[in-house]
XYZ file of C-alpha atoms in Angstrom:
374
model
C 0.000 0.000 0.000
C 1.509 3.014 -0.934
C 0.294 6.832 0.291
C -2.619 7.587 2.348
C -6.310 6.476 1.801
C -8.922 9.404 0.571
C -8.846 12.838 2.464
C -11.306 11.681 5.107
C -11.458 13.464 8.197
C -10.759 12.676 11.834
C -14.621 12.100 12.482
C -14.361 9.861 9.379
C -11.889 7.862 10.993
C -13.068 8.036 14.787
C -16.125 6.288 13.241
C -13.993 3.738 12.003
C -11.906 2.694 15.168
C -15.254 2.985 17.140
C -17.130 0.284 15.138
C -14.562 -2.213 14.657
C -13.865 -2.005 18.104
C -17.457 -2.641 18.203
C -17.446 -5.610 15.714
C -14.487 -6.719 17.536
C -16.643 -6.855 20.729
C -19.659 -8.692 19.022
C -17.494 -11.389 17.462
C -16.288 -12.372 21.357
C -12.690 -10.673 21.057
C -10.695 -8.757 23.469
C -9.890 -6.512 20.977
C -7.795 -5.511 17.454
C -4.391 -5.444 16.326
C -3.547 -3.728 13.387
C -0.213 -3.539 11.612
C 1.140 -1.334 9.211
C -1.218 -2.117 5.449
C -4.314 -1.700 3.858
C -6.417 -2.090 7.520
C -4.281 0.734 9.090
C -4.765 3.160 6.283
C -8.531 2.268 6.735
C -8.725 2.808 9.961
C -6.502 5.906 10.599
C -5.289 7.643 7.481
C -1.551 6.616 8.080
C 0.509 4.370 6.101
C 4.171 4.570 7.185
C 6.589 5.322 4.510
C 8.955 1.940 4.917
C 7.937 -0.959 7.348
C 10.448 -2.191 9.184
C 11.656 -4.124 12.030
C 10.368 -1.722 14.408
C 7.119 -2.473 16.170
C 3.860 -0.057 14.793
C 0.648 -1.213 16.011
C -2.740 0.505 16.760
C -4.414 -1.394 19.604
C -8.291 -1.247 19.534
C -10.792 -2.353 22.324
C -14.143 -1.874 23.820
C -14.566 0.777 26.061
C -10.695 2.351 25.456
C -9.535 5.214 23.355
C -7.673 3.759 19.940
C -4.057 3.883 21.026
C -1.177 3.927 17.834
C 1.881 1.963 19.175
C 5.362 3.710 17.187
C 8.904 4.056 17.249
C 9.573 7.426 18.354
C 11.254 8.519 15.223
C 8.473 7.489 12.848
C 6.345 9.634 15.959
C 6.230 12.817 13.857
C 4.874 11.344 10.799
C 2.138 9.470 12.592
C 0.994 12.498 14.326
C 0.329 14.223 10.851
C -2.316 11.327 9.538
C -5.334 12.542 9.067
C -6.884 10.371 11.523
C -4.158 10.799 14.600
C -6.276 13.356 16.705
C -8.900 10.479 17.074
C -6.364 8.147 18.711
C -3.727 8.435 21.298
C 0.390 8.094 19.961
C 2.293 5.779 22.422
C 6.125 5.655 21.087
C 9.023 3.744 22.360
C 12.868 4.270 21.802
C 15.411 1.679 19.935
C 16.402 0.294 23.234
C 13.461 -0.376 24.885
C 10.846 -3.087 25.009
C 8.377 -2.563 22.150
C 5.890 -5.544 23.318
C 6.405 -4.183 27.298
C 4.843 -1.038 26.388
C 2.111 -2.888 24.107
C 1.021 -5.230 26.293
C 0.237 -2.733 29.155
C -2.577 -1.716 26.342
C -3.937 -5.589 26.022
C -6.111 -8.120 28.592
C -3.459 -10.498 29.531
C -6.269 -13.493 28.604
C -7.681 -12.161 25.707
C -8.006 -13.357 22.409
C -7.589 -10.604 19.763
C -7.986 -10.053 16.304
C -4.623 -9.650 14.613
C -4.209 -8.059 11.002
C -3.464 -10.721 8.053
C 0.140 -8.552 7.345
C 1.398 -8.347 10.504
C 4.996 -9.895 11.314
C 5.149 -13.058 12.554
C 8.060 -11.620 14.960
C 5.702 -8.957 16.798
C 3.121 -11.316 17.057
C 5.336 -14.465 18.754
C 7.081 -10.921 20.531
C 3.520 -10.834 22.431
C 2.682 -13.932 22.797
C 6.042 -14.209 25.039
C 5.338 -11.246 26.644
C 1.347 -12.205 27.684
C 0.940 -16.358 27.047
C -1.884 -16.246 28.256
C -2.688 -14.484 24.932
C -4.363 -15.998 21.692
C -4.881 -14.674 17.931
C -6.949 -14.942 14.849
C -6.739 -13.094 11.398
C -8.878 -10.089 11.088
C -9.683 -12.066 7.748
C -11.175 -15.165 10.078
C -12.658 -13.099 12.700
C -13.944 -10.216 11.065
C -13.746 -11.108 7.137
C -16.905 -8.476 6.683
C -14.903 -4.745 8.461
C -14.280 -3.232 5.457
C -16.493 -4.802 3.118
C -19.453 -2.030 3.238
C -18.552 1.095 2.054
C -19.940 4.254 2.787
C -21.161 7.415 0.612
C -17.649 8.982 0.235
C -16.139 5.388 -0.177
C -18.550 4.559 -3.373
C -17.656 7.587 -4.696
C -14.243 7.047 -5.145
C -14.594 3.314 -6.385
C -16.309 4.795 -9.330
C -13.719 7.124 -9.791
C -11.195 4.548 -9.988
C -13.880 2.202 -12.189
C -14.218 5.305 -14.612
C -10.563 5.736 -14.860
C -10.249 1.724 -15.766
C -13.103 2.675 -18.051
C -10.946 5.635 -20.370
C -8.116 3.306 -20.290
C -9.834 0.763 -22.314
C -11.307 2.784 -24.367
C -7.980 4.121 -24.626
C -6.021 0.993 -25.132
C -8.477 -0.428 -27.486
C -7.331 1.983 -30.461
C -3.670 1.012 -30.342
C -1.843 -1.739 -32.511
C -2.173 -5.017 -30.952
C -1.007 -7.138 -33.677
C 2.712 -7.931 -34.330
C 3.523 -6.325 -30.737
C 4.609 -8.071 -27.439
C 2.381 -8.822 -24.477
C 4.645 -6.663 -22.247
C 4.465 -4.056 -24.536
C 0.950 -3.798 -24.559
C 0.638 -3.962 -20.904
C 2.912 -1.318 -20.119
C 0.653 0.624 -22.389
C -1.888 -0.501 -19.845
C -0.003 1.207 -16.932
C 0.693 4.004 -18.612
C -2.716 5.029 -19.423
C -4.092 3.837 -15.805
C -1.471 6.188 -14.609
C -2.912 9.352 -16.862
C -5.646 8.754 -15.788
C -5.202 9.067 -12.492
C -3.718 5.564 -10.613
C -0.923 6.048 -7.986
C -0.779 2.607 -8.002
C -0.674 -0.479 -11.015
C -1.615 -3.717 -9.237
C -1.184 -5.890 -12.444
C -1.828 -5.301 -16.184
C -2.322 -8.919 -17.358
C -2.312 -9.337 -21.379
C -2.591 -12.981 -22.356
C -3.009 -13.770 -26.267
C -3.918 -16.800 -28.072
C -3.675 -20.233 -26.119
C -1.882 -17.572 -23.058
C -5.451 -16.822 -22.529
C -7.026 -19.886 -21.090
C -4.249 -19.367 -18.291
C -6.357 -16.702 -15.435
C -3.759 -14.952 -14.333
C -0.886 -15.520 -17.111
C 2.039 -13.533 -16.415
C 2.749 -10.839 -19.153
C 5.594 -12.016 -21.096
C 7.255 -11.743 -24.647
C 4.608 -13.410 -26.599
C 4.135 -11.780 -30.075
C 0.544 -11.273 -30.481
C -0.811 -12.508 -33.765
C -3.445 -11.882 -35.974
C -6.366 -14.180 -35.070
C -5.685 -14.331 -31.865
C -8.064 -13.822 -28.539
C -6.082 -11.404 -26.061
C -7.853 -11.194 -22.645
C -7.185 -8.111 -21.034
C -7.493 -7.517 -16.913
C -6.070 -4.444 -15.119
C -6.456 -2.431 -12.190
C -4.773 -0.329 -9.376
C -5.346 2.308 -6.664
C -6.834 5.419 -7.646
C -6.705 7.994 -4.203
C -6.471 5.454 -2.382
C -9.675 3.106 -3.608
C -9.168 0.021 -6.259
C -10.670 -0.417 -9.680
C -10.271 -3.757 -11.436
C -11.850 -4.631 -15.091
C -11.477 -7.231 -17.398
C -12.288 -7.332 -21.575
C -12.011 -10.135 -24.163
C -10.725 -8.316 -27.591
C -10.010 -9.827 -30.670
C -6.953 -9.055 -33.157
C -8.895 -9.116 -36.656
C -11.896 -11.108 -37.413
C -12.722 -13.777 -35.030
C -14.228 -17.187 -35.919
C -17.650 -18.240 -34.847
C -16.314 -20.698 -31.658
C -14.790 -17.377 -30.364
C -17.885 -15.242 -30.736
C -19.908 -18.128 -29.808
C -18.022 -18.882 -26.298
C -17.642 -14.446 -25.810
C -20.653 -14.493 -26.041
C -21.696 -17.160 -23.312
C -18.958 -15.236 -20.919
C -21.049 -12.164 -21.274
C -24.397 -14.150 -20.417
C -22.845 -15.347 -17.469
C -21.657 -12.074 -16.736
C -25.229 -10.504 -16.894
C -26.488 -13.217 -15.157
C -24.043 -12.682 -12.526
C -24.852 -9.045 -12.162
C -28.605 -9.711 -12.381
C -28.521 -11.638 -9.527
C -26.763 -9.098 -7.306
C -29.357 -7.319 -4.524
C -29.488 -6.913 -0.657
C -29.965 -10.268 1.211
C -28.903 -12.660 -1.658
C -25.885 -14.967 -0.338
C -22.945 -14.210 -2.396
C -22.893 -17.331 -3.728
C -25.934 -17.201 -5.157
C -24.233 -15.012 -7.935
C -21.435 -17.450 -8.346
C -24.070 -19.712 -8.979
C -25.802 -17.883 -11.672
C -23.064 -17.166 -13.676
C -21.868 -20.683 -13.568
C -24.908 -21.860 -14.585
C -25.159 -20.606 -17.872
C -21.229 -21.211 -18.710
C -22.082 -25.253 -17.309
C -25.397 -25.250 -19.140
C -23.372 -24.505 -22.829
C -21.511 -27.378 -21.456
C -18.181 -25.739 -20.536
C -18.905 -25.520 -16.894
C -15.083 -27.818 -16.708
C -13.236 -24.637 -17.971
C -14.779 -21.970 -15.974
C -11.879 -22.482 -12.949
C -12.310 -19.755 -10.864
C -14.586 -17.699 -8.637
C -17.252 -15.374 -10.416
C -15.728 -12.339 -7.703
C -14.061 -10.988 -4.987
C -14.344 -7.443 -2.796
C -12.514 -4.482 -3.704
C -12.319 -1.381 -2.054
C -8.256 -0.145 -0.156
C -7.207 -3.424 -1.521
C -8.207 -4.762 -5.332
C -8.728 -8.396 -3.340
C -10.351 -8.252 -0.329
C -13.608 -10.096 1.180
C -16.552 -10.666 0.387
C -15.903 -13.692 -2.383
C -18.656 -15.242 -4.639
C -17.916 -18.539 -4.132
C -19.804 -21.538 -3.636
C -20.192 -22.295 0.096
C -19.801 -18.306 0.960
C -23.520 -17.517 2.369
C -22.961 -14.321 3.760
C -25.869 -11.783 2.387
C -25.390 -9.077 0.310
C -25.604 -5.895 2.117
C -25.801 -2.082 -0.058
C -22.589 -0.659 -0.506
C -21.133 -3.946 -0.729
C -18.136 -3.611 -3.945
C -17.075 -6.759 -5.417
C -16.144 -8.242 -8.952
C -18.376 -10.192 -11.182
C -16.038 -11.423 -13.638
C -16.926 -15.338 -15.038
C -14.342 -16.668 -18.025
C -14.028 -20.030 -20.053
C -10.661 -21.188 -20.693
C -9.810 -23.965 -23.346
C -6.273 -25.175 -23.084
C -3.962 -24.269 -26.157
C -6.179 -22.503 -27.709
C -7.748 -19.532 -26.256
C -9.538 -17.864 -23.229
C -12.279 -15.013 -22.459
C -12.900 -13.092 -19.408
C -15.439 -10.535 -19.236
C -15.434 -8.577 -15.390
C -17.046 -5.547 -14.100
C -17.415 -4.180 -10.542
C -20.650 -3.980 -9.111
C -22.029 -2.456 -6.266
C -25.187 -3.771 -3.839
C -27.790 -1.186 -3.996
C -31.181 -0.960 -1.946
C -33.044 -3.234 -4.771
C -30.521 -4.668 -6.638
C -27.074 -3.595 -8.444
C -24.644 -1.200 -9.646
C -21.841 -1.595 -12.363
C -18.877 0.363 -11.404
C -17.088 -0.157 -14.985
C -19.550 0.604 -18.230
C -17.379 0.108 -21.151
C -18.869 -2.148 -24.148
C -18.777 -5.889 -22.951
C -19.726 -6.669 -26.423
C -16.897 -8.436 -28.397
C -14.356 -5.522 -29.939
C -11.855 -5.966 -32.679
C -8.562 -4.519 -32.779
C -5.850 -4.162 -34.944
């Protein structure tokens, strides 16, 4: 994670602490510990600019002001995030006992949510310190924190999903054939960076039979006439993650590619049509799959229709079989089925969608009809 989240205020953040510590409460733990990463900047506005050895932790529990555990000469910085005046700074010197000075903050029996990126070293550093101690992932105990988002939050999602948006259209007028994957995909970058990205997360560009591999890794491939190129980028836009994915074709394609692009993007509608408050998330798994299955290629559709975006372009909720949690508004999450066909070619059509009061939102409107390119 690199920079700040959003200009959010203090308040903004206050809120923040106050209801995981909340959630925290509900799901039966003596509290949160959050490392430097995507849940700190969520939760406080500060992202320190090189994580090191040296202990930073914010320590939230019921019924106790937020307190930011950091090494005095990071101290300065910390006090500057936008969220510090809702929290208390605690620092300790090079010298001194980082996990003494936490675990005056913690219930020496408690069992506390720990974020998914913190070091294993604090965390066994604790446990010494207080056995009496246990942990689970934030992911395990509270998989849902970040997943709604709020007014200000959806706002900048589509700002990042419009930015996607004008570099597709912007990508889709240059030469494809006779150029290199990586070529192609640092034209990708480029243009998410004009438009506005502080942050490329991937820019995958996988022609011909590279295409039936999900997440091929952009190499030196010429791309040919003929061929199927799936296309799937994203990054951080102030602070919040887009992620979109289009099938485009290098000349004229044959009638098994417009025949199976054209099943991805009925599974794709059927995945978004099935999107609205209450439905278990992998009910829309479920209706995307069904169509792709029901053409009979349900054996090369080998992923999960989605997954959550919002500081982070992965992040819970999934739509996945077995995943029942309900869709709540202001969920944000990918809807993004694909066939793959080994050696020959692959499609993947995504968008992101958010849960509305009766039903859904696309975050990314470019064509999802099959384009040609050069």
């Amino acid at each position: 994670m690199t920079g700040t989240a959003a200009p959010f205020a203090a308040d903004d953040y206050r809120a923040r602490m106050e209801r995981a510590a909340r959630s925290a409460a509900e799901a039966g733990l003596a509290g949160l510990l959050v490392a430097p990463g995507p849940d700190l900047v969520w939760l406080t506005g500060y992202a320190p600019t090189a994580v090191t050895e040296r202990l930073t932790l914010l320590v939230l529990a019921p019924g106790q002001d937020p307190v930011l555990v950091v090494p005095t000469l990071e101290a300065p910085d910390a006090a500057k995030a936008a969220g510090a005046s809702a929290l208390t700074l605690r620092d300790w010197t090079d010298g001194k006992d980082p996990y003494a000075a936490t675990a005056a903050l913690l219930d020496a029996g408690g069992r506390f949510g720990v974020s998914d990126n913190a070091w294993a070293m604090h965390l066994l550093g604790l446990q010494k310190t207080l056995p009496g101690t246990s942990y689970a992932s934030l992911t395990e105990a509270l998989p849902m924190l970040r997943a709604v988002k709020d007014t200000a939050e959806l706002e900048l999602l589509a700002a990042a999903g419009a930015a996607a948006d004008a570099t597709f259209e912007e990508i889709r007028k240059v030469p494809f054939g006779g150029r290199r994957e990586s070529e192609v995909a640092a034209d990708l970058a480029a243009l998410l960076r004009r438009f506005g990205h502080s942050q490329v997360d991937f820019t995958i560009v996988a022609s011909g039979p590279n295409g039936a591999n999900p997440h091929h890794e952009v190499g030196d491939r010429a791309i040919e006439r003929g061929d199927m190129v799936v296309l799937d980028f994203g990054g951080l836009k102030d602070g919040y993650g887009s992620d979109t994915s289009r099938t485009v074709h290098v000349g004229e394609p044959n009638d098994e590619e417009r025949r199976v692009h054209d099943l991805v993007r009925a599974a794709q509608e059927a995945g978004f049509r099935a999107v609205g408050p209450g439905v278990p998330c992998q009910e829309v798994d479920r209706a995307a799959r069904a169509v792709i299955a029901d053409a009979g290629y349900g054996e090369y559709f080998i992923h999960r229709t989605g997954h959550g975006i919002g500081v982070t372009t992965h992040e819970p909720p999934y739509m996945i079989e077995g995943e029942e949690q309900p869709l709540v508004p202001g969920m944000c999450f990918s809807v993004e089925p694909g066939v793959y066909l080994p050696g020959r070619f692959g499609v993947r059509i995504e968008d992101i969608v958010t849960v509305t009061e009766d039903g859904g939102r696309r975050l990314n409107d470019t064509t999802r009809e099959m384009v040609i390119v050069e």
